Coordinates of C-alpha atoms in Angstrom, one line a residue:
M1 CA -47.9 -78.9 62.7
T2 CA -45.9 -82.2 62.6
I3 CA -42.7 -82.7 61.4
E4 CA -44.3 -85.2 58.9
D5 CA -46.8 -82.3 57.5
S6 CA -43.8 -80.1 57.3
K7 CA -42.1 -82.5 55.3
A8 CA -45.1 -82.9 52.9
N9 CA -45.4 -79.4 52.4
A10 CA -41.9 -79.1 51.7
I11 CA -42.3 -81.8 49.0
H12 CA -45.3 -80.1 47.6
D13 CA -43.5 -76.8 47.4
T14 CA -40.4 -77.9 45.6
H15 CA -42.8 -79.8 43.2
E16 CA -45.0 -76.2 42.7
H17 CA -41.6 -74.7 41.9
Q18 CA -40.1 -77.1 39.7
H19 CA -43.9 -76.5 37.9
D20 CA -43.5 -72.8 37.6
E21 CA -39.6 -72.9 36.2
Q22 CA -41.0 -75.5 33.6
N23 CA -44.0 -73.3 32.6
S24 CA -41.4 -70.5 32.4
H25 CA -38.9 -72.0 30.5
D26 CA -41.8 -73.3 28.1
S27 CA -43.3 -69.8 27.7
H28 CA -39.5 -68.4 26.5
L29 CA -39.0 -71.4 24.5
E30 CA -42.2 -70.7 22.7
Q31 CA -41.4 -67.1 22.1
S32 CA -37.9 -67.8 21.0
T33 CA -39.2 -70.0 18.3
S34 CA -41.8 -67.5 16.9
P35 CA -41.1 -66.1 13.4
Q36 CA -38.7 -63.7 13.3
D37 CA -40.1 -59.9 12.6
T38 CA -40.2 -59.0 8.8
K39 CA -41.9 -55.3 9.4
G40 CA -38.0 -53.5 9.0
Y41 CA -37.7 -55.8 5.8
Q42 CA -41.2 -55.0 4.7
R43 CA -40.5 -51.4 4.6
T44 CA -37.1 -51.3 3.3
L45 CA -38.3 -53.8 0.5
L46 CA -41.6 -51.1 -0.3
F47 CA -38.8 -48.2 -0.1
S48 CA -36.8 -50.2 -2.8
F49 CA -39.5 -51.2 -5.2
V50 CA -40.9 -47.6 -5.7
I51 CA -37.3 -46.2 -6.4
I52 CA -36.2 -49.4 -8.8
T53 CA -39.4 -49.4 -10.6
G54 CA -39.3 -45.9 -11.2
Y55 CA -35.6 -45.8 -12.6
M56 CA -36.3 -48.9 -14.8
F57 CA -38.3 -46.7 -17.1
V58 CA -35.9 -44.0 -17.3
E59 CA -33.0 -46.8 -17.8
A60 CA -35.5 -48.4 -20.8
I61 CA -36.0 -45.6 -22.7
G62 CA -32.7 -44.3 -22.4
G63 CA -31.3 -47.6 -23.7
W64 CA -33.9 -47.3 -26.6
L65 CA -33.1 -44.0 -27.6
T66 CA -28.9 -44.5 -27.5
G67 CA -28.6 -48.2 -28.6
S68 CA -26.8 -49.6 -26.0
L69 CA -27.5 -53.5 -25.1
A70 CA -25.4 -53.1 -21.7
L71 CA -28.3 -50.0 -21.0
L72 CA -31.2 -52.2 -22.1
S73 CA -30.0 -55.4 -20.4
D74 CA -29.7 -53.2 -17.3
A75 CA -33.1 -52.1 -17.8
G76 CA -34.0 -55.7 -18.2
H77 CA -32.5 -56.7 -15.3
M78 CA -34.1 -53.5 -12.9
L79 CA -37.4 -54.9 -14.3
S80 CA -36.7 -58.2 -12.8
D81 CA -35.6 -56.9 -9.6
A82 CA -38.9 -54.8 -9.3
I83 CA -40.7 -58.5 -9.6
A84 CA -38.4 -59.8 -7.1
L85 CA -38.8 -56.9 -4.9
G86 CA -42.7 -57.1 -5.1
A87 CA -42.8 -60.8 -4.7
T88 CA -40.5 -60.8 -1.7
L89 CA -42.6 -58.6 0.0
M90 CA -45.8 -60.6 -0.5
A91 CA -44.1 -63.8 0.3
F92 CA -43.3 -61.6 3.8
K93 CA -46.9 -60.7 4.0
I94 CA -48.0 -64.3 3.4
G95 CA -45.6 -65.7 5.7
E96 CA -47.5 -63.7 8.5
R97 CA -50.1 -66.0 8.5
A98 CA -51.1 -68.4 11.4
A99 CA -50.4 -72.1 11.2
T100 CA -53.9 -74.0 10.1
P101 CA -55.2 -77.8 10.7
Q102 CA -53.7 -78.2 6.9
K103 CA -50.5 -76.3 6.9
T104 CA -48.9 -76.7 10.7
F105 CA -45.8 -74.7 10.1
G106 CA -48.0 -71.9 8.8
Y107 CA -46.8 -70.2 5.6
K108 CA -43.3 -69.4 6.4
R109 CA -41.7 -71.8 3.4
F110 CA -43.3 -69.8 1.0
E111 CA -40.4 -67.5 1.2
I112 CA -38.0 -69.7 0.0
L113 CA -40.3 -70.5 -3.0
V114 CA -40.2 -66.7 -3.7
A115 CA -36.3 -67.0 -3.2
T116 CA -36.2 -70.0 -5.6
V117 CA -38.0 -68.1 -8.3
N118 CA -35.6 -65.1 -7.8
G119 CA -32.7 -67.8 -8.5
A120 CA -34.1 -68.9 -11.0
T121 CA -34.8 -65.7 -13.0
L122 CA -31.5 -64.2 -12.5
I123 CA -29.9 -67.4 -14.3
I124 CA -32.9 -67.0 -17.3
I125 CA -31.8 -63.4 -17.3
A126 CA -28.5 -64.3 -17.4
L127 CA -28.6 -66.7 -20.5
M128 CA -30.8 -64.0 -22.2
I129 CA -28.1 -61.4 -22.2
F130 CA -25.4 -63.8 -23.2
Y131 CA -27.7 -64.5 -26.4
E132 CA -28.0 -60.9 -27.1
A133 CA -24.2 -60.3 -26.5
I134 CA -23.2 -62.9 -28.9
K135 CA -25.4 -61.2 -31.6
R136 CA -23.8 -57.7 -30.8
F137 CA -20.2 -58.9 -31.2
N138 CA -20.8 -60.0 -34.8
A139 CA -22.8 -57.0 -35.6
P140 CA -22.0 -53.8 -33.3
P141 CA -24.7 -51.5 -33.5
D142 CA -24.0 -47.6 -33.5
I143 CA -24.4 -46.5 -29.9
A144 CA -24.9 -42.7 -28.5
T145 CA -22.3 -43.3 -26.2
Q146 CA -22.5 -39.9 -24.0
G147 CA -26.2 -40.4 -23.1
M148 CA -25.3 -44.0 -22.1
L149 CA -22.9 -43.0 -19.9
I150 CA -25.0 -40.1 -18.4
I151 CA -27.8 -42.8 -17.6
A152 CA -25.5 -45.6 -16.5
T153 CA -24.1 -43.1 -14.0
I154 CA -27.6 -42.2 -12.6
G155 CA -28.4 -45.8 -12.4
M156 CA -25.0 -46.5 -10.7
L157 CA -26.0 -44.2 -7.9
V158 CA -30.2 -45.3 -7.6
N159 CA -28.6 -49.0 -7.6
I160 CA -26.1 -47.8 -4.7
L161 CA -29.1 -46.4 -2.8
V162 CA -31.0 -49.2 -2.9
A163 CA -28.3 -51.6 -2.3
W164 CA -27.6 -49.6 1.3
L165 CA -31.0 -49.4 2.2
M166 CA -31.6 -53.5 1.9
H167 CA -28.5 -53.7 3.5
R168 CA -29.4 -51.4 6.2
G169 CA -32.4 -53.1 7.0
S170 CA -31.4 -56.4 7.1
H171 CA -30.0 -56.0 10.1
R172 CA -32.9 -54.1 11.3
G173 CA -35.3 -57.0 10.6
E174 CA -35.2 -58.4 14.2
V175 CA -38.0 -58.2 17.0
H176 CA -38.0 -54.7 18.6
G177 CA -40.4 -55.8 21.3
H178 CA -40.2 -53.8 24.7
S179 CA -41.3 -56.3 27.2
H180 CA -39.3 -57.9 30.0
E181 CA -40.2 -61.7 28.8
E182 CA -39.2 -60.9 25.3
N183 CA -36.0 -58.8 26.6
E184 CA -35.2 -62.2 28.8
T185 CA -35.9 -64.1 25.4
K186 CA -33.5 -62.1 23.2
A187 CA -30.7 -62.3 25.9
I188 CA -30.9 -66.0 25.8
N189 CA -30.9 -66.3 21.9
N190 CA -27.7 -63.4 21.7
A191 CA -25.9 -65.4 24.0
A192 CA -26.7 -68.9 22.1
D193 CA -26.1 -66.9 18.5
T194 CA -24.1 -63.8 18.3
K195 CA -24.6 -63.8 14.2
E196 CA -28.0 -63.2 13.3
P197 CA -29.2 -65.9 10.6
V198 CA -29.3 -64.7 6.6
N199 CA -32.8 -64.6 5.3
L200 CA -32.5 -66.5 2.2
N201 CA -35.7 -64.4 0.6
M202 CA -34.1 -60.9 1.4
Q203 CA -30.5 -62.2 0.4
S204 CA -32.1 -63.2 -3.0
A205 CA -33.5 -60.0 -3.7
Y206 CA -30.5 -58.0 -2.3
L207 CA -28.2 -60.3 -4.7
H208 CA -30.9 -58.9 -7.7
V209 CA -30.0 -55.5 -6.8
L210 CA -26.1 -55.9 -6.3
S211 CA -26.2 -57.8 -9.8
D212 CA -27.9 -54.5 -11.2
L213 CA -25.5 -52.3 -9.7
M214 CA -22.9 -53.9 -11.6
G215 CA -24.5 -54.1 -14.7
S216 CA -24.4 -50.0 -14.2
V217 CA -20.8 -50.1 -13.5
A218 CA -20.3 -52.2 -16.6
A219 CA -22.1 -50.0 -18.8
I220 CA -20.4 -46.9 -17.3
I221 CA -16.7 -48.8 -18.3
A222 CA -18.1 -49.9 -21.3
A223 CA -18.9 -46.1 -22.3
L224 CA -16.1 -44.5 -21.4
L225 CA -13.7 -47.2 -23.9
M226 CA -16.1 -46.7 -26.8
M227 CA -15.6 -42.8 -26.1
S228 CA -11.8 -43.3 -25.6
F229 CA -10.8 -45.5 -28.0
G230 CA -13.6 -46.5 -30.3
W231 CA -14.0 -49.9 -29.2
V232 CA -17.7 -50.6 -29.9
W233 CA -17.5 -54.5 -28.7
A234 CA -16.8 -53.0 -25.0
D235 CA -20.6 -52.9 -24.9
A236 CA -21.1 -56.3 -25.7
A237 CA -18.3 -57.4 -23.6
A238 CA -19.1 -55.3 -20.3
S239 CA -22.8 -57.2 -20.8
T240 CA -21.0 -60.7 -21.1
I241 CA -19.4 -59.9 -17.8
V242 CA -22.1 -58.9 -16.1
A243 CA -24.3 -61.9 -17.3
I244 CA -21.2 -64.1 -15.7
L245 CA -22.0 -62.3 -12.4
I246 CA -25.5 -62.6 -12.5
L247 CA -25.5 -66.2 -13.3
F248 CA -23.4 -67.2 -10.5
S249 CA -25.8 -65.2 -8.0
G250 CA -28.7 -67.0 -9.1
Y251 CA -27.1 -70.4 -9.0
R252 CA -26.0 -69.8 -5.4
V253 CA -29.7 -68.6 -4.4
V254 CA -31.3 -71.7 -6.3
R255 CA -28.7 -73.9 -4.4
D256 CA -29.5 -72.8 -0.7
S257 CA -33.3 -72.6 -1.6
V258 CA -33.5 -76.1 -2.9
H259 CA -31.2 -77.5 -0.2
I260 CA -34.3 -75.9 2.2
L261 CA -36.8 -77.6 0.0
M262 CA -35.1 -80.5 0.1
E263 CA -35.1 -80.5 4.0
G264 CA -31.2 -80.4 4.0
T265 CA -29.4 -79.9 7.0
P266 CA -29.1 -76.4 7.7
T267 CA -25.6 -74.8 6.9
G268 CA -23.7 -74.3 10.2
I269 CA -25.0 -77.3 12.1
S270 CA -23.5 -80.3 12.5
L271 CA -25.3 -83.8 13.3
I272 CA -22.4 -85.2 15.5
T273 CA -22.5 -81.8 17.2
V274 CA -26.5 -82.2 17.9
E275 CA -25.7 -85.7 18.9
Q276 CA -23.0 -85.0 21.3
T277 CA -24.8 -81.6 22.6
L278 CA -27.6 -84.3 23.8
I279 CA -25.8 -87.1 24.8
A280 CA -23.6 -84.5 26.8
H281 CA -26.7 -84.7 29.2
P282 CA -26.2 -87.4 32.1
Q283 CA -29.8 -89.1 31.7
V284 CA -29.1 -89.4 27.9
Q285 CA -27.9 -92.5 26.8
K286 CA -28.2 -92.8 23.1
V287 CA -29.7 -90.6 20.3
H288 CA -31.2 -92.1 16.9
D289 CA -33.6 -91.4 14.3
L290 CA -32.3 -87.8 14.1
H291 CA -33.7 -85.5 11.9
V292 CA -32.5 -81.5 11.7
W293 CA -34.1 -79.2 8.8
S294 CA -35.1 -75.7 8.1
I295 CA -38.7 -74.1 8.1
T296 CA -37.4 -71.1 6.7
S297 CA -34.4 -68.8 6.8
G298 CA -33.4 -68.8 10.5
L299 CA -35.8 -71.3 11.6
N300 CA -34.7 -74.6 12.4
A301 CA -36.4 -77.7 13.4
L302 CA -35.0 -81.1 15.0
S303 CA -36.8 -84.5 15.8
C304 CA -35.3 -87.1 17.5
H305 CA -35.3 -90.5 19.8
V306 CA -33.3 -90.2 23.0
V307 CA -32.8 -93.4 25.3
V308 CA -32.9 -93.2 28.9
D309 CA -33.2 -95.2 31.8
G310 CA -36.4 -97.0 32.1
E311 CA -37.0 -96.0 35.8
M312 CA -37.5 -92.4 34.5
N313 CA -41.5 -91.1 35.3
I314 CA -43.1 -88.4 33.1
H315 CA -42.6 -85.7 35.1
E316 CA -38.8 -86.3 35.0
S317 CA -38.9 -86.7 31.2
S318 CA -40.7 -83.2 31.0
L319 CA -37.8 -81.7 32.7
L320 CA -35.4 -83.8 30.8
I321 CA -37.1 -82.7 27.2
A322 CA -37.3 -78.8 28.7
N323 CA -33.2 -78.8 29.3
L324 CA -32.9 -80.7 26.2
E325 CA -34.5 -77.9 24.0
Q326 CA -32.9 -75.2 26.0
R327 CA -29.5 -77.0 25.0
L328 CA -30.5 -77.3 21.3
L329 CA -31.8 -73.2 21.2
T330 CA -27.8 -72.7 21.8
L331 CA -27.2 -74.6 18.7
G332 CA -29.4 -72.3 16.7
I333 CA -32.3 -75.0 16.8
H334 CA -35.5 -73.3 17.5
H335 CA -38.5 -75.8 17.2
A336 CA -37.3 -79.2 19.0
T337 CA -39.9 -82.5 19.0
I338 CA -38.2 -85.1 21.0
Q339 CA -39.2 -88.7 22.0
V340 CA -38.3 -90.3 25.1
E341 CA -37.5 -94.3 25.1
S342 CA -36.6 -96.8 28.0
S343 CA -33.4 -98.5 27.5
S344 CA -34.9 -102.0 28.5
H345 CA -38.1 -101.5 26.1
P346 CA -37.7 -104.5 23.4
Q347 CA -38.5 -102.0 20.9
T348 CA -35.4 -99.9 21.8
K349 CA -33.2 -102.9 21.8
S350 CA -34.3 -103.7 18.3
H351 CA -32.8 -100.2 16.9
S352 CA -29.8 -100.0 15.2
D353 CA -26.7 -97.4 16.4
A354 CA -27.2 -95.3 13.3
L355 CA -28.2 -91.4 14.2
V356 CA -29.7 -91.3 10.5
C357 CA -32.7 -93.6 9.8
N358 CA -33.7 -94.6 6.5
I359 CA -37.5 -93.7 6.1
S360 CA -38.1 -94.3 2.6
E361 CA -38.7 -98.2 3.5
Q362 CA -41.6 -99.4 5.6
A363 CA -41.1 -101.4 8.5
T364 CA -42.1 -105.0 8.3
D365 CA -40.7 -106.2 12.0
N366 CA -43.4 -105.8 15.0
N367 CA -40.6 -104.2 16.8
S368 CA -39.5 -101.5 14.6
H369 CA -41.4 -98.2 14.3
I370 CA -43.5 -97.6 11.2
G371 CA -42.2 -96.0 8.5
H372 CA -38.7 -96.8 9.8
N373 CA -36.1 -99.3 8.9
H374 CA -33.5 -100.4 11.2

């Protein structure tokens, strides 16, 4: 074998090694962007749904027999809990469906829609309790306080059990694979992200249960005050306090879910940090047309344009994109679409240096991107 043949083989082996590394990276990245396993969430939701629904009927009958608004409002809230838990379970099931040509991101966003409905339901329940409490302040009814106390105490224990199950289940919803590749991917994700992202759908259902727990505590306090001091208004006062807490919980869920539906920048991710992370690569000169959003809780996506030297070939740009994707993964961005542009191209020169572009106006300049105004 000649020296020239040896060199040629060495170059070929180097390209093969780079190609294998690229394929290995792509497989890891594809796994890391897979939706979070929700089997643990689903089991927790199913157990919680059965417990909540069963005791809801007990509390509703008890509230009707004792005449307690606090118990009736708590039973009504338990009804919303049962609906929320059932809807959340259904959302996870639907979210498992694969992507289609009509829905290229799959059905993961359905979880956010359910979270929005859950939050809105909390707000409506709070307003209904407010209305009934005002009526009770003006004309307090007779209440069987002893029965109210017993039922409210059992309700509190039931809610504590369900809240504990959901809190415990929320920390076991991650992937439990045992393959070598999955373990490597998990190690990369753990090194990049020490904190598990909050699932907004589970959070909304969890807040339903917590607010119901507070309702049971308020009913117990009201029963004790009426038994000890004869304060008949305590029932309505306790209901009002619970309604305020429910209202704030519902507002937070609606606010966060609407932010995702409006394609807002995910909480905890700064566009400046993303830009600095990309520009830190020696081959990247500028970044523009940057967009970061959440597909669903814990699954963030990005699209951007990066400006590089005009001499870069396709193979080099592919390696660059793979490296940038790995850097973005450390920021909690799992799905990235990066367009590489030459610094010498006239189209690139027509761009402004603005990090965020205005896509609401159609471009009229032939040197501009379609749908982008710079």
